[in-house]
XYZ file of C-alpha atoms in Angstrom:
254
model
C 100.307 93.509 77.817
C 97.710 95.274 79.954
C 98.787 98.572 81.521
C 100.986 98.070 84.618
C 99.303 99.248 87.790
C 99.644 100.143 91.434
C 97.038 99.326 94.075
C 97.081 101.830 96.958
C 95.609 100.759 100.324
C 94.833 103.524 102.812
C 95.315 103.735 106.569
C 92.820 103.336 109.403
C 89.909 105.822 109.577
C 90.645 107.220 106.082
C 89.598 106.194 102.550
C 90.927 105.909 99.021
C 90.730 109.662 98.432
C 93.388 110.210 101.104
C 95.862 109.044 98.438
C 95.056 112.000 96.160
C 98.248 113.981 97.013
C 100.349 110.926 96.096
C 98.172 109.764 93.227
C 98.552 112.903 91.110
C 102.349 112.467 91.223
C 102.423 108.791 90.208
C 103.976 107.951 86.849
C 101.215 108.328 84.213
C 102.247 105.021 82.658
C 100.734 103.353 85.722
C 97.069 102.658 86.219
C 96.144 103.510 89.824
C 93.501 101.883 92.031
C 92.730 103.136 95.549
C 89.783 101.171 96.975
C 88.069 101.762 100.302
C 88.637 99.081 102.937
C 85.660 97.621 104.837
C 84.526 99.969 107.590
C 85.952 102.972 105.725
C 84.818 105.539 103.185
C 81.822 104.360 101.186
C 81.908 101.110 103.198
C 81.484 102.594 106.677
C 78.414 100.434 107.229
C 80.718 97.378 107.220
C 83.205 96.242 109.862
C 86.910 96.064 109.147
C 88.365 92.580 109.438
C 91.703 91.443 108.099
C 90.016 88.913 105.841
C 87.667 91.588 104.533
C 90.654 93.812 103.812
C 92.398 90.985 101.971
C 89.291 90.367 99.870
C 89.286 94.061 98.941
C 92.842 93.772 97.627
C 92.075 90.566 95.741
C 89.006 92.147 94.152
C 91.043 95.162 93.029
C 93.678 92.888 91.477
C 91.015 90.970 89.559
C 89.936 94.170 87.786
C 93.432 94.538 86.303
C 93.156 91.594 83.932
C 96.616 90.222 83.181
C 98.451 93.414 84.126
C 101.498 93.310 86.397
C 101.126 95.479 89.481
C 102.647 96.820 92.676
C 100.752 96.666 95.963
C 101.389 99.682 98.190
C 99.936 100.753 101.514
C 100.379 102.842 104.600
C 99.736 101.724 108.195
C 96.592 99.547 108.202
C 96.820 99.438 104.419
C 100.314 97.973 104.611
C 99.340 95.303 107.112
C 96.410 94.438 104.867
C 98.804 94.235 101.914
C 101.111 91.869 103.793
C 98.190 89.562 104.543
C 96.997 89.662 100.932
C 100.307 89.271 99.116
C 100.652 85.489 99.175
C 97.080 85.082 97.854
C 97.604 87.291 94.823
C 98.719 85.960 91.411
C 102.440 85.636 92.007
C 103.346 86.122 88.356
C 101.583 89.522 88.340
C 102.481 90.850 91.799
C 105.819 92.502 91.103
C 106.548 94.134 94.449
C 105.303 95.641 97.710
C 105.706 99.140 99.130
C 104.912 99.101 102.847
C 104.757 102.225 104.994
C 104.407 102.188 108.768
C 103.844 98.455 109.129
C 106.928 96.878 110.673
C 106.039 95.888 114.187
C 103.918 93.052 115.498
C 100.599 93.676 117.247
C 101.521 91.381 120.113
C 102.209 91.975 123.799
C 103.359 95.336 125.143
C 103.543 97.124 121.748
C 99.771 96.826 121.455
C 99.014 98.727 124.673
C 99.207 102.201 123.159
C 96.964 101.191 120.265
C 94.448 99.557 122.563
C 94.380 102.656 124.759
C 93.783 104.855 121.723
C 91.038 102.519 120.515
C 89.338 102.765 123.921
C 89.607 106.559 123.795
C 87.954 106.584 120.367
C 85.094 104.409 121.604
C 84.524 106.645 124.639
C 84.619 109.884 122.644
C 82.264 108.507 120.006
C 79.837 107.434 122.725
C 79.984 110.845 124.422
C 80.052 113.178 121.422
C 78.978 111.203 118.379
C 81.255 110.312 115.492
C 80.030 112.991 113.102
C 80.713 115.796 115.584
C 84.185 114.421 116.274
C 85.045 114.132 112.592
C 83.790 117.610 111.750
C 85.555 119.144 114.747
C 88.912 117.381 114.660
C 89.735 115.838 111.305
C 90.043 118.997 109.145
C 92.767 120.238 111.494
C 94.518 116.865 111.517
C 94.577 116.697 107.710
C 95.899 120.250 107.540
C 98.662 119.403 110.027
C 99.907 116.529 107.882
C 100.156 118.866 104.906
C 96.978 118.223 102.913
C 95.695 121.218 101.021
C 92.076 122.276 101.372
C 90.905 120.537 98.205
C 92.411 117.172 99.112
C 91.252 117.414 102.721
C 87.746 118.253 101.536
C 87.713 115.284 99.154
C 88.917 112.943 101.901
C 86.271 114.202 104.332
C 83.521 113.992 101.717
C 84.494 110.395 100.942
C 83.947 109.455 104.593
C 86.252 109.418 107.605
C 85.379 106.659 110.086
C 86.790 106.920 113.601
C 84.942 103.812 114.713
C 87.070 101.834 112.261
C 90.179 102.407 114.378
C 89.159 100.032 117.214
C 88.062 97.523 114.582
C 91.478 97.688 112.945
C 93.361 97.271 116.228
C 91.273 94.231 117.076
C 91.821 92.723 113.614
C 95.602 93.165 113.635
C 96.272 92.044 117.213
C 97.883 88.611 117.434
C 98.511 88.222 113.693
C 101.828 86.781 112.508
C 102.728 89.353 109.869
C 106.375 88.328 109.751
C 105.200 84.831 108.940
C 103.128 86.262 106.119
C 106.150 88.164 104.825
C 108.199 84.973 104.843
C 105.979 83.708 102.004
C 106.817 86.694 99.811
C 109.698 86.532 97.338
C 108.902 89.741 95.437
C 110.948 92.890 96.127
C 109.641 94.778 99.140
C 110.308 98.401 100.047
C 109.674 99.432 103.669
C 109.112 103.152 104.229
C 109.190 104.622 107.731
C 109.583 107.970 109.416
C 112.531 108.304 111.773
C 110.313 109.313 114.692
C 107.835 106.453 114.200
C 109.742 104.505 116.836
C 107.708 101.255 117.097
C 108.061 100.623 113.373
C 111.705 101.684 113.249
C 112.496 99.204 116.045
C 110.878 96.382 114.103
C 112.399 97.129 110.707
C 115.291 94.665 110.832
C 113.083 91.718 111.761
C 110.596 92.535 109.012
C 113.280 92.974 106.379
C 114.791 89.634 107.365
C 111.393 87.958 107.134
C 110.634 89.389 103.692
C 113.888 87.981 102.228
C 114.074 90.504 99.373
C 113.603 93.863 101.058
C 115.151 97.222 101.763
C 114.314 100.249 103.908
C 113.854 103.933 103.129
C 113.653 106.417 106.019
C 112.331 109.963 106.199
C 114.027 112.250 108.704
C 111.833 114.054 111.235
C 108.737 112.255 109.974
C 106.180 110.430 112.146
C 103.797 107.596 111.292
C 101.949 107.989 107.987
C 104.729 108.919 105.582
C 102.389 108.952 102.568
C 100.393 111.732 104.247
C 103.244 113.776 105.709
C 105.610 113.458 102.749
C 103.386 112.763 99.759
C 105.824 114.066 97.148
C 108.739 112.033 98.488
C 106.560 108.935 98.868
C 105.468 109.249 95.224
C 109.092 109.671 94.141
C 110.068 106.439 95.899
C 107.054 104.607 94.506
C 107.854 105.733 90.966
C 111.483 104.682 91.327
C 110.455 101.301 92.655
C 108.031 100.882 89.739
C 110.831 101.610 87.276
C 112.804 98.759 88.807
C 110.118 96.073 89.005
C 107.563 96.856 86.280
C 107.976 96.863 82.462
C 107.715 100.652 82.243
C 110.789 101.035 80.050
C 108.991 99.032 77.337
C 106.038 101.412 77.498
C 108.381 104.386 77.143
C 109.844 102.848 74.004
C 106.366 102.192 72.598
C 105.417 105.835 73.214
C 108.509 107.093 71.400
C-alpha cells in the first residue's frame, strides 16, 4: 500500500508554508501535502474561486496514487475541503479535519466578512498590497505564535490580502451543510471557544455530516491551527491513528 497521507489546505491570504508549525509535528508515517490555493502563495496571479480550490484538492489527491488520506483545513481551507470531499475517491478519503468552518455564508452572518473584505479593498487601493503585507503581517503572525523562521517562510511564500475579498465572494451563498450531507467518512470539527460564529453553527454542521464530532480549544479565536499548532497536530495525529492504517506501518517498521 502507498504511504498514507494528509492534505493540508490553508486559510485565506496565507499559503502552504503557513502549515509549517503543524507539519513538523505530524506523525512521520504520514506523507504531507500542503498546496497553495488559487489566488494565494505562488498562485497570487490567479483568482480564488471555490471550484478552483476544489480542483487544487483533487490535483493533490491524484499525486498520492492509491494511498489512503485525510483531508484537513482551516477556515477557507476547510470550506474548500467540504466542497471537494464528495468528488474525491471515496475509498481513499478516510476522514476530514475541519477547523473554523461551521457557519453558513448566508444572510446576516456574512456582513462582518463583507465589511472586512471592503476594508481590505480600500486599504490596498490606498496603500498598495505590498506595503500592507510588509507593515502588518509580520506582527500578525507573531501574535498568533509563529516563530521568526516560520513567519519568514510564510511571508516569503507570498501573503495575498486581495485574496480575502475573493474568498468571501466565493463562499457566500454556498450550501456547505448540503455538501457535508454527502460525506459518510469520519469528520472532526475543531473550533476555538471564542470563535463565536463557528461555535454557534457547530451542532447543525455535525448533524449534516452524519459521522462527526467536535473538539474545542479554550480561549482560542478563529484559526486554531495557527494559534495552537501543537494541539492541532496532536488532534490530527490521533485522528489519523483512528482512520488510517498506521498501526500496520508500525508493525512493518518493527
